Coordinates of C-alpha atoms in Angstrom, one line a residue:
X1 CA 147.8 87.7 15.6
X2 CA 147.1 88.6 19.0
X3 CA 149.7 86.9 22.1
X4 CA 148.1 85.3 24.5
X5 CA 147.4 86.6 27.8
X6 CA 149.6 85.6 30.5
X7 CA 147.9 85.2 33.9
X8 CA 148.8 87.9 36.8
X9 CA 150.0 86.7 40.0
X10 CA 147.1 88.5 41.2
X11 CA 144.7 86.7 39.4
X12 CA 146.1 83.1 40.3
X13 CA 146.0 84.3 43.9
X14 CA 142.5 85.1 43.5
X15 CA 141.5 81.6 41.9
X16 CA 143.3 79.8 45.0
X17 CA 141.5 81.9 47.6
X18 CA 138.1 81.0 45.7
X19 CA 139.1 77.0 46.2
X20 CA 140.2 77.6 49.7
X21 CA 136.8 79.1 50.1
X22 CA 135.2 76.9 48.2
X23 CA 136.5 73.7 50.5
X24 CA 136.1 75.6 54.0
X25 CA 132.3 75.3 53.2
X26 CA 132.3 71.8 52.1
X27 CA 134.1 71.3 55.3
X28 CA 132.0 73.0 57.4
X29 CA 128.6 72.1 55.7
X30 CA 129.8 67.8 56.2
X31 CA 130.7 69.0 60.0
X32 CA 127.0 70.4 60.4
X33 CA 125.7 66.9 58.5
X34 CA 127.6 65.2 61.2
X35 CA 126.8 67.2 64.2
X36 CA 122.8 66.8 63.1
X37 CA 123.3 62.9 62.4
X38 CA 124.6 62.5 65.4
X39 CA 121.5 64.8 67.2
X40 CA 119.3 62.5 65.1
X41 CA 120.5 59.6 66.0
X42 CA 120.5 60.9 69.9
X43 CA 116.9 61.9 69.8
X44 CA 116.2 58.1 68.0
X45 CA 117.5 55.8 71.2
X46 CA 115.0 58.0 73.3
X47 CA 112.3 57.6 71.1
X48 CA 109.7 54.3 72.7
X49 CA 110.9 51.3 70.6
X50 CA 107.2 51.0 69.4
X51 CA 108.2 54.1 67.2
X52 CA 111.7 52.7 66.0
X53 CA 111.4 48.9 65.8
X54 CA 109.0 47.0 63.7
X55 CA 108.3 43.3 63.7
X56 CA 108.2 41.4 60.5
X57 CA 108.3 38.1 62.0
X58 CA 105.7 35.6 61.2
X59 CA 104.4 35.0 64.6
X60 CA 105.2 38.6 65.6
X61 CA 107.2 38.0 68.3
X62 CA 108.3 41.3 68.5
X63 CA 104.7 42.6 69.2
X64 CA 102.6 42.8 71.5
X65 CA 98.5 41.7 71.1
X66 CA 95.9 44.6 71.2
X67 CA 94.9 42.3 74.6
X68 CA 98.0 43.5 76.3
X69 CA 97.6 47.3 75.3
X70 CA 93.7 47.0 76.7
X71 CA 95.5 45.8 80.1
X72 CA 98.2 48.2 80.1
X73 CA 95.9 51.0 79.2
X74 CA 93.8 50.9 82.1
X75 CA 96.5 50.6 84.8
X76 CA 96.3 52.7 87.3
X77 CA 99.3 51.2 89.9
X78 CA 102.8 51.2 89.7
X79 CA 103.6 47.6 88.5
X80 CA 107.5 46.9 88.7
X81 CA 108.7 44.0 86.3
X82 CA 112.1 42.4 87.6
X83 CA 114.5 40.7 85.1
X84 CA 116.8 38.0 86.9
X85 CA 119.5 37.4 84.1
X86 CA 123.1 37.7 84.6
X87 CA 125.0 40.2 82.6
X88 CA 125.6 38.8 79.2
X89 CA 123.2 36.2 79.6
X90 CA 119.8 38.3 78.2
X91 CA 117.3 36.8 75.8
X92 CA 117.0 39.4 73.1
X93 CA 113.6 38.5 72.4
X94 CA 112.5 39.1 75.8
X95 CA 114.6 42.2 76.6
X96 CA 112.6 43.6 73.0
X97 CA 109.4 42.3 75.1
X98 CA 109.8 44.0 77.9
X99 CA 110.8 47.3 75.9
X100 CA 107.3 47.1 74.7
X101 CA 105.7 46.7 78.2
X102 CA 107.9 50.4 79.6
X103 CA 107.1 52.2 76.4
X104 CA 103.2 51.3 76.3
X105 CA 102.9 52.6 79.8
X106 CA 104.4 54.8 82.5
X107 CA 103.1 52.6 85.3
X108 CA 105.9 49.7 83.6
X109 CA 108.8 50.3 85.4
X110 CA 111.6 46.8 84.8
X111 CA 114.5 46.1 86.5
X112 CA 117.2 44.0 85.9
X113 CA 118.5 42.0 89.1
X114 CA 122.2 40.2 88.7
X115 CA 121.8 36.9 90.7
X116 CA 125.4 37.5 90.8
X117 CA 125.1 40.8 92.6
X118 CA 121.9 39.8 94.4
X119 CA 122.0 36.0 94.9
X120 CA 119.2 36.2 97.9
X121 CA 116.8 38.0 95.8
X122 CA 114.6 35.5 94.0
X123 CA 114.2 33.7 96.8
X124 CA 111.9 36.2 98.4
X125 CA 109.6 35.1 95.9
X126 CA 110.2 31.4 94.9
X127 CA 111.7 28.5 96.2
X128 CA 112.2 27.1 93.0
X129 CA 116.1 27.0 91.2
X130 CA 115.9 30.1 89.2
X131 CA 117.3 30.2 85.2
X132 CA 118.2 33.2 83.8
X133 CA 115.7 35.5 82.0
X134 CA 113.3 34.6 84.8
X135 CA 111.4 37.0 85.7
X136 CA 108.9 38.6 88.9
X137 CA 106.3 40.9 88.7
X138 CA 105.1 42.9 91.5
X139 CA 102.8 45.4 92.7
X140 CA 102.6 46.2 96.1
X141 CA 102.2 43.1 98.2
X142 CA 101.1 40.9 95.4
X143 CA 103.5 39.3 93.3
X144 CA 104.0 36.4 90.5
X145 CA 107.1 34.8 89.8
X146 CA 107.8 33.8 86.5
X147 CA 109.8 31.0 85.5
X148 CA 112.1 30.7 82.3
X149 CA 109.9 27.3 81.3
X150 CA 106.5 29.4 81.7
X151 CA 108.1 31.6 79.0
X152 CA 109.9 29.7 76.4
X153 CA 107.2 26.5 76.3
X154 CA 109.7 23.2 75.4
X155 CA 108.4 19.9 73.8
X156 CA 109.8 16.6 73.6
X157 CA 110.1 14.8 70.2
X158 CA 108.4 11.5 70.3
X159 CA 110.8 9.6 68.4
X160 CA 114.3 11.3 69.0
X161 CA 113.6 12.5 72.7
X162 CA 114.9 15.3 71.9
X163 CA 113.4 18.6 74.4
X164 CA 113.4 21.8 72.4
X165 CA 111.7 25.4 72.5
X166 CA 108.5 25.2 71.0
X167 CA 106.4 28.7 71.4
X168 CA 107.3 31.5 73.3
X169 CA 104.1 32.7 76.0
X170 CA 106.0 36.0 77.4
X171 CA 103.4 37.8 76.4
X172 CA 101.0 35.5 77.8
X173 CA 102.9 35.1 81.1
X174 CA 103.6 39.0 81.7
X175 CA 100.4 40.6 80.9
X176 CA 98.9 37.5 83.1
X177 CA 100.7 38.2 86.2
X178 CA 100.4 41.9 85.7
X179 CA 96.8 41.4 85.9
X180 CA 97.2 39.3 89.1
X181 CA 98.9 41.5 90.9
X182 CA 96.3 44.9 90.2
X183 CA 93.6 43.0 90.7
X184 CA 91.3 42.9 93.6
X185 CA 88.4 40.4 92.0
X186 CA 89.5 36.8 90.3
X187 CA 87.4 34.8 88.5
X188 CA 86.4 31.9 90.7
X189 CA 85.9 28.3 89.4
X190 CA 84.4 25.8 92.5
X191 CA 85.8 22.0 91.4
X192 CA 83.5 19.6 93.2
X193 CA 84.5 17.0 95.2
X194 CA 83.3 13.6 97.1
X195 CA 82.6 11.6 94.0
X196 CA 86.5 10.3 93.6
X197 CA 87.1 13.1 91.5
X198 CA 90.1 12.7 89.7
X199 CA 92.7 15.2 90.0
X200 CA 93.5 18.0 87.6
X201 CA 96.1 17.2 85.2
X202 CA 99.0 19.3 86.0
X203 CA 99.4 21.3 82.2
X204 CA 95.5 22.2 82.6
X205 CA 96.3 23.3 86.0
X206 CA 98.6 25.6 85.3
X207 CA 96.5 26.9 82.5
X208 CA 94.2 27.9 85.1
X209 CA 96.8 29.5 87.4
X210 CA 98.0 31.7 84.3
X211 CA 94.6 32.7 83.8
X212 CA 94.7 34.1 86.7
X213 CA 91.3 31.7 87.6
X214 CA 91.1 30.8 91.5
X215 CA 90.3 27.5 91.9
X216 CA 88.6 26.1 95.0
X217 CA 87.1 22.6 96.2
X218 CA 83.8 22.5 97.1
X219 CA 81.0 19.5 98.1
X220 CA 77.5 19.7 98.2
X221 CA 77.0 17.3 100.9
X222 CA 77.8 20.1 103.5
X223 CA 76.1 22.9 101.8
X224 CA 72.5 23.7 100.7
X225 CA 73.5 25.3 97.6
X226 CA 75.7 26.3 95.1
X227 CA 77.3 30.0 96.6
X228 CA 76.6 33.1 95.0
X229 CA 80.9 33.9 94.9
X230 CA 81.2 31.0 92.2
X231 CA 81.7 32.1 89.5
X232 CA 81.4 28.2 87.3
X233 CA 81.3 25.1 88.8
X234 CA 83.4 22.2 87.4
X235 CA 83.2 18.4 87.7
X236 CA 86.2 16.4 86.4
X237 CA 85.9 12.9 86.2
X238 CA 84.0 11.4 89.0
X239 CA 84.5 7.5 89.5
X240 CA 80.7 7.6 91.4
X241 CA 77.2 8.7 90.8
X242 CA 76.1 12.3 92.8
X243 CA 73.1 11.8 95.0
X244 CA 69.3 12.5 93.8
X245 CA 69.8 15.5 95.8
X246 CA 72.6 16.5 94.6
X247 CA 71.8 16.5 91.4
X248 CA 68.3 19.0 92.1
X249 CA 70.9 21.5 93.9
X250 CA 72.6 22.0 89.9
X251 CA 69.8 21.6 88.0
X252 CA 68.6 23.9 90.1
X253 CA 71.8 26.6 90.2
X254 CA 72.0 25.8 86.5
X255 CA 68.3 27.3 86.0
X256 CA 68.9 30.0 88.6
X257 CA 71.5 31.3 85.8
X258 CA 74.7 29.3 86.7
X259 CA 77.6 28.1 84.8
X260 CA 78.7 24.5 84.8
X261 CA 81.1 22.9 83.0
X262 CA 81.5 19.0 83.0
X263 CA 83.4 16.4 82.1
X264 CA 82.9 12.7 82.4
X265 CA 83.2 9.6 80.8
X266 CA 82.4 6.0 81.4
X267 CA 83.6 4.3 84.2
X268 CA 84.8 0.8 84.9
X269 CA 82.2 0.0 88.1
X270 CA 78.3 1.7 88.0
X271 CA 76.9 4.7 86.3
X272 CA 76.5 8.0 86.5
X273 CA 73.2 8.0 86.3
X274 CA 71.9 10.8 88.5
X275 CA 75.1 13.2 87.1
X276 CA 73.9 12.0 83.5
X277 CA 70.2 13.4 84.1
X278 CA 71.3 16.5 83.9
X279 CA 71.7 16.5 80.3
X280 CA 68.3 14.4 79.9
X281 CA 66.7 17.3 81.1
X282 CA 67.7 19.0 78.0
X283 CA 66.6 16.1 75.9
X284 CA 70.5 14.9 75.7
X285 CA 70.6 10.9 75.9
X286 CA 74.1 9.7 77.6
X287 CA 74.5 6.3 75.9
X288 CA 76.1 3.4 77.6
X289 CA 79.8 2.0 76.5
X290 CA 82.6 3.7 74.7
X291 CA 82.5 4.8 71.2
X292 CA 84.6 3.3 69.1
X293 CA 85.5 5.3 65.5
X294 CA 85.0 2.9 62.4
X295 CA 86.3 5.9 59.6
X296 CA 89.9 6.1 59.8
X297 CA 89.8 9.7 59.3
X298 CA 88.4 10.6 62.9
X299 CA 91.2 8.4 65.0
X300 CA 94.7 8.1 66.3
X301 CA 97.5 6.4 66.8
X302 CA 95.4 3.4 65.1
X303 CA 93.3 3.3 68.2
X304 CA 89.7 3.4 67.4
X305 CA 89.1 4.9 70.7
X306 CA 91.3 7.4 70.5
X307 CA 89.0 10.0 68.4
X308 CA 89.4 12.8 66.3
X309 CA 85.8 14.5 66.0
X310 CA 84.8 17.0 64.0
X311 CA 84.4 20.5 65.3
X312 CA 81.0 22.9 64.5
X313 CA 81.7 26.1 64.5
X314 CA 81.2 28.3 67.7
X315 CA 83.1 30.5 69.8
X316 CA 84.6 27.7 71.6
X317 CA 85.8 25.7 68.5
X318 CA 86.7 28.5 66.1
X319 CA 89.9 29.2 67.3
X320 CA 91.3 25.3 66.7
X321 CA 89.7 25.4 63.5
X322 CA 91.4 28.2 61.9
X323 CA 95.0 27.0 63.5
X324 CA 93.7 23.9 62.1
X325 CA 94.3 21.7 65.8
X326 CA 92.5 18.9 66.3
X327 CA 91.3 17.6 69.9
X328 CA 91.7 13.6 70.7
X329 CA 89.1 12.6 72.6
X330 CA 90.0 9.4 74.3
X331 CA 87.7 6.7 76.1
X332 CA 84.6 8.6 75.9
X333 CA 80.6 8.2 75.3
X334 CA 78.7 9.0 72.8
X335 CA 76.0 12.0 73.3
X336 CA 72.5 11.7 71.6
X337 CA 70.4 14.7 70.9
X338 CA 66.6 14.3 70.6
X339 CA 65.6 18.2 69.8
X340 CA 63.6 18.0 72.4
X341 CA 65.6 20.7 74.3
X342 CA 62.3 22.6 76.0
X343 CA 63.6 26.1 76.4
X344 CA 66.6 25.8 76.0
X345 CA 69.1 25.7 73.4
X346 CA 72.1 23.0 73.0
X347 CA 74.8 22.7 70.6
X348 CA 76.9 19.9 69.7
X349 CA 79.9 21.0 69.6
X350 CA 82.3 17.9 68.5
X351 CA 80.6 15.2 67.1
X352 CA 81.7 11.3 65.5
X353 CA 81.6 10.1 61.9
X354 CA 78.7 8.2 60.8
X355 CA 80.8 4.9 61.4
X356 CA 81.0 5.3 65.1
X357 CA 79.1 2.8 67.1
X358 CA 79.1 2.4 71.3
X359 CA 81.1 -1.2 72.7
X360 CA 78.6 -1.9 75.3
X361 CA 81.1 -3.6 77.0
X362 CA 82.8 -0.5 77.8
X363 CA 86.7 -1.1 79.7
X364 CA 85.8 -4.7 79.5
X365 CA 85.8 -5.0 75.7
X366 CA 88.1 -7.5 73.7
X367 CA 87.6 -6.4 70.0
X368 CA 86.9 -3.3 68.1
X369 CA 84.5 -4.7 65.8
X370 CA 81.2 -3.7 66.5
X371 CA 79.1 -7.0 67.6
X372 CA 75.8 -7.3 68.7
X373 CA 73.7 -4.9 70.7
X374 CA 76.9 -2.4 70.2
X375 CA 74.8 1.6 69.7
X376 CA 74.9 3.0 66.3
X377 CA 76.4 6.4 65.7
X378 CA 76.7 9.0 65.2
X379 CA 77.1 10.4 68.3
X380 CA 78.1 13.9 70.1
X381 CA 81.0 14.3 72.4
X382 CA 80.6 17.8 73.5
X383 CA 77.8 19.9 73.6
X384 CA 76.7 23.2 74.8
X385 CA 73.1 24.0 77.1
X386 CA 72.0 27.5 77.3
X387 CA 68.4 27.9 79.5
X388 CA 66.2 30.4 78.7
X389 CA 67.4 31.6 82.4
X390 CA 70.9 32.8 81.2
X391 CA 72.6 29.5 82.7
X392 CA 75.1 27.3 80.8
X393 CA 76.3 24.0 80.9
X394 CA 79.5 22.8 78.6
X395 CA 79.5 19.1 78.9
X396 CA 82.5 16.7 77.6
X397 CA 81.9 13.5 77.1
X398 CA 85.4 12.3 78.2
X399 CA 87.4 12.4 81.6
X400 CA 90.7 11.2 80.0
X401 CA 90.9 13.5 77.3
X402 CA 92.6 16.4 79.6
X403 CA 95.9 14.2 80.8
X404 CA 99.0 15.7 80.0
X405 CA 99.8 12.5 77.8
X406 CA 96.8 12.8 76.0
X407 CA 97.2 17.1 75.6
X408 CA 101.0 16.6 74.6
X409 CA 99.5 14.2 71.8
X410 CA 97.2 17.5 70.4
X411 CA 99.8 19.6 70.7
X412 CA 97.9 21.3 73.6
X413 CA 94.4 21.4 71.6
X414 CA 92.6 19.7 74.4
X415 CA 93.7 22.1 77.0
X416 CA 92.9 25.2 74.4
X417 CA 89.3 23.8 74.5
X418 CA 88.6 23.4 77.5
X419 CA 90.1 26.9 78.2
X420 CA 87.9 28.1 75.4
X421 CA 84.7 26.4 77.1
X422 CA 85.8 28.3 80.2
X423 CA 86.0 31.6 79.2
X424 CA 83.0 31.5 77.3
X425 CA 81.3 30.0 81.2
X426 CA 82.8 33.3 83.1
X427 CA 83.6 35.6 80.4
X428 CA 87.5 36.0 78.6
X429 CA 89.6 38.8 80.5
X430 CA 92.1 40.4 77.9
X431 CA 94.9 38.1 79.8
X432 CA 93.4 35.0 78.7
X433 CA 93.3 35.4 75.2
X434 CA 96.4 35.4 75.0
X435 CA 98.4 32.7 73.5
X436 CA 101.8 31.4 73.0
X437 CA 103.5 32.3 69.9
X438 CA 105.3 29.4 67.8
X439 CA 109.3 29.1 67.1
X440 CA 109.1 27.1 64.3
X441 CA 111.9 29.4 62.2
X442 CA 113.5 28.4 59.6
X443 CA 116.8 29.3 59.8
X444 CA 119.6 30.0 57.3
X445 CA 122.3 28.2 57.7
X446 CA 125.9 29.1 56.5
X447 CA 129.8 27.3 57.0
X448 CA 132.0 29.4 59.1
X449 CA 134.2 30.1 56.2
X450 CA 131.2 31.8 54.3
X451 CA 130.5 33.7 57.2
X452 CA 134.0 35.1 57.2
X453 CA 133.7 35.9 53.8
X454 CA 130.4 37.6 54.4
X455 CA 131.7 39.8 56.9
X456 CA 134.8 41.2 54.8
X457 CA 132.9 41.7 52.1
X458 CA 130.3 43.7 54.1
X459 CA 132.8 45.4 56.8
X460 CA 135.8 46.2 54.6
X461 CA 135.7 45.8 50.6
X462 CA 132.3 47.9 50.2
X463 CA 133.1 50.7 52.1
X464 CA 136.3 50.8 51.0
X465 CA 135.0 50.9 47.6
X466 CA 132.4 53.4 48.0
X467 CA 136.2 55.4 49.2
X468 CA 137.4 54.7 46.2
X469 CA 134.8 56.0 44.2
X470 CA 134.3 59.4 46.3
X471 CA 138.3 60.3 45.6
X472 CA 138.2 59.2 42.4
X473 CA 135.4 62.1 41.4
X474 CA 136.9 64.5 43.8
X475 CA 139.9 64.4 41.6
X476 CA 138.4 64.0 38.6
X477 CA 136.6 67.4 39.5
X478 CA 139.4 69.1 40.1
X479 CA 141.0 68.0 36.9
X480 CA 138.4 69.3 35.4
X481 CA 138.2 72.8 37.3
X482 CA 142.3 73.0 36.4
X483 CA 142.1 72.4 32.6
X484 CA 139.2 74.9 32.4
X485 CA 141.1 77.1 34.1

C-alpha cells in the first residue's frame, strides 16, 4: 500500500499564487465593467431625449405631433424659448416638452429665467402677473408670451365648483408662437361690422389668437369690395339686416372665389332677409322661428332648444366624431335644402331629428309644443356651399352657439367646429392642428405607511439580498475549489 503524498511547500505556494492571480483579474475585469458603465452611461445623458425617453402615456404627453416636427423642420431662424419658473418649482411634463423642442432642432435654443434672479424680466413682454412655468418665445423682434393657464387648460365642475387641470396644450401653445414669431405672412380673417355684430366670445377669441389668425374689422359701407389681403370674411351674429348692396358685394366676392363663413340666428326684432339670400342663391331656404327638438336624444339640459344634431361626415365634422364630442347648438333656425344648388355644391353638415319643428313665434314663444302653423322638420343647422368658382361659404345657423357658456357646456366642441370650418376656409397650417391633450389619469393611490414599506423593500431588503446571494456562491466556490484541492 502506497502512503499518500504529502503536498510540498512549493506546490501550496504555487496554488496560492494561481488564486491571487486568479482574483487580480476578476478585480480588474469588474473595474473595466465599471469604468465602461460609467462611459455608457456618460455618452447616454448626451444622447437627444428622443433617443432615450419614450412615452407610453395614453395621450402621449411626452411626445410631440408630426405637426410640430413639420414646423421645426423647416426653420431656418434662431428661435429662443424662455422658461420663467423658479428653481425647484419646474413642471416635469413641460421641462420633458421642451427637451423635445432643443433636440428636434438646432435653431431651439431654451432658457430658464429665475423671476427670483431676474424679477424685471417678464415684464418686457407682458403686463400680466406671471406663474411659474410660464413661458416666452422669441425671435428677433417678434415675440409671444405664454401664460401658465394657456398651457395647462383648467375647468370648473358644474356641481362641486371645483377648478381643476383638464388637458395640457403646450404643444399647441409652443409650436403656435414659434410659428408667430418666424413668420412674415398670417392668415387674415376680416369680421364685418355695422350690423350690431355681436362680439366675439372671449374662449373663440383666443382660439383665433393661438392660431396665429389676424383678425381685423371691416364694413362694406365704406368700401367697394371685399379686399384681395382677406383671406375669409366672417359675420357673427348680426342683430340687423345688410343692405341690397351689400349683400351683391358677397355674393359677388363669394363667386369671385372667396371664403365666407357665417353665423346667424334669429333675432328678436326683423329679419335678415337680404343676409339670408345668400344661401337662397344656392337653393338653401332660411325658415322663420327657432327649432325646437321633439326626440330627446338630440337635446340638453331638457331644453328643447338647446340641440344636439347629428354630424355627416366631412373634414369639418370628423374629428368630433371620432372623439365622440357633440356640438349644442342653442337658439337656432332651421335650414332647408331644395337640391336645387345650380353649380354648386352644398353640404349639410349638422342636421335635426325628424321630430324637429320651427316655433314661429321665435323669442316670443310660451310653450314647446308645436301648435299651429309651427314648420316641420327636419331641418339643417350647418351647411357647406362650394361654387363651381372655387369660393366657399360655411354657414351656422346659430349666433349663440359660440358663448363661452354654451362652449364650456360641449366641453369645447363648439369652438373645435368652428375652428375646423375655418381651417378648411383658409387652409390648416401645421400649428393649428394641433390640440390639447387630456389629464384624465387615473392614478394609484397608496397610504403613507405602504409607501414606506415600498421603499425599504425596493431601497434596502432587495439589494441586500441579491448581496447575500453573490457571497454566499463566492464562498461556496471556494469551498469547492479547497476540498478539490
Amino acid at each position: 500500500m502506497k502512503s499518500p503524498k504529502l503536498l510540498s511547500k512549493r506546490d501550496g505556494g504555487g496554488n496560492s499564487r494561481v488564486a491571487f492571480h486568479g482574483g487580480s483579474y476578476s478585480l480588474v475585469i469588474t473595474a473595466v465593467v465599471l469604468a465602461l458603465l460609467v462611459v455608457v452611461n456618460i455618452l447616454a445623458s448626451a444622447l437627444p431625449t428622443t433617443l432615450t425617453k419614450y412615452d407610453i402615456s395614453a395621450a402621449q404627453l411626452y411626445s410631440v405631433t408630426s405637426n410640430t416636427k413639420v414646423v421645426l423642420n423647416v426653420l431656418e431662424e434662431d428661435v429662443t424659448i424662455y422658461w420663467i419658473v423658479q428653481s425647484g418649482e419646474e413642471d416635469s411634463i413641460l421641462e420633458n416638452l421642451l427637451g423635445k423642442y432643443e433636440s428636434l432642432s438646432e435653431h431651439i435654443t431654451v432658457l430658464k429665467r429665475n423671476p427670483d434672479v431676474y424679477p424685471t424680466f417678464a415684464q418686457q413682454y407682458t403686463d400680466e402677473t406671471v406663474a411659474n412655468n410660464s413661458l416666452v418665445v422669441e425671435c428677433g423682434d417678434r415675440s409671444r408670451y405664454i401664460a401658465y393657464d394657456d398651457i395647462y387648460l383648467f375647468e370648473t365642475d358644474l356641481y362641486s365648483y371645483v377648478t381643476y387641470a383638464d388637458s395640457f396644450d403646450g404643444e399647441g401653445a409652443i409650436t403656435s408662437a414659434i410659428d408667430y414669431v418666424v413668420s412674415e405672412d398670417l392668415p387674415a380673417l376680416y369680421v364685418l361690422e355695422g350690423h350690431g355684430e355681436q362680439e366675439l366670445p372671449t374662449t373663440f377669441s383666443d382660439q383665433l389668437t393661438k392660431d396665429n389668425i389676424q383678425v381685423q374689422s371691416f364694413s362694406l359701407l365704406t368700401a367697394d369690395a371685399v379686399p384681395e389681403e382677406a383671406d375669409c370674411l366672417m359675420i357673427y351674429g348680426p342683430s340687423s339686416d345688410i343692405s341690397q348692396e351689400e349683400k351683391e358685394m358677397l355674393s359677388d366676392y363669394i363667386e369671385g372665389g372667396g371664403k365666407l363663413l357665417v353665423m346667424a340666428g334669429p333675432i328678436e326684432e326683423g329679419s335678415l332677409d337680404n343676409l339670408n339670400s345668400l344661401l337662397a342663391d344656392y337653393g338653401v331656404t332660411v325658415n322663420e322661428g327657432v327649432v325646437i327638438e321633439g326626440d330627446r336624444d338630440h337635446y340638453a339640459f331638457q331644453t328643447p332648444w338647446a340641440l344636439m344634431p347629428d354630424m355627416a361626415s366631412d373634414e369639418i365634422t370628423d374629428s368630433l366624431i371620432e372623439e365622440h364630442y357633440y356640438p349644442i347648438f342653442t337658439i337656432a333656425q332651421g335650414l332647408t335644402v331644395s337640391g336645387n344648388a345650380g353649380s354648386a355644391t352644398v353640404t349639410e353638415l349638422l342636421t335635426t331629428s325628424d321630430a324637429a319643428f320651427s316655433k314661429l313665434a321665435g323669442y316670443g314663444m310660451s310653450t314647446y309644443e308645436k301648435e299651429e302653423g309651427d314648420i316641420d322638420g327636419p331641418f339643417a343647422l350647418a351647411v357647406s356651399v362650394e361654387t363651381a368658382g372655387g369660393g366657399e361659404m360655411i354657414w351656422f345657423a346659430s349666433s349663440t352657439y359660440l358663448s363661452d357658456a354654451y362652449n364650456a357646456y360641449s366641453s369645447g366642441a363648439n369652438v373645435n367646429l368652428t375652428m375646423n370650418a375655418m381651417a378648411s376656409l383658409i387652409g390648416e397650417s401645421e400649428s393649428m392642428a394641433i390640440r390639447s391633450k387630456s389629464l384624465n389619469y387615473n392614478y394609484l393611490t397608496i397610504s403613507g405607511s405602504t409607501s414606506s414599506l415600498l421603499k425599504v423593500t425596493l431601497i434596502g431588503v432587495i439589494p441586500l439580498l441579491y448581496l447575500g446571494v453573490g457571497i454566499s456562491v463566492v464562498l461556496g466556490r471556494r469551498r469547492v475549489r479547497d476540498e478539490a484541492v
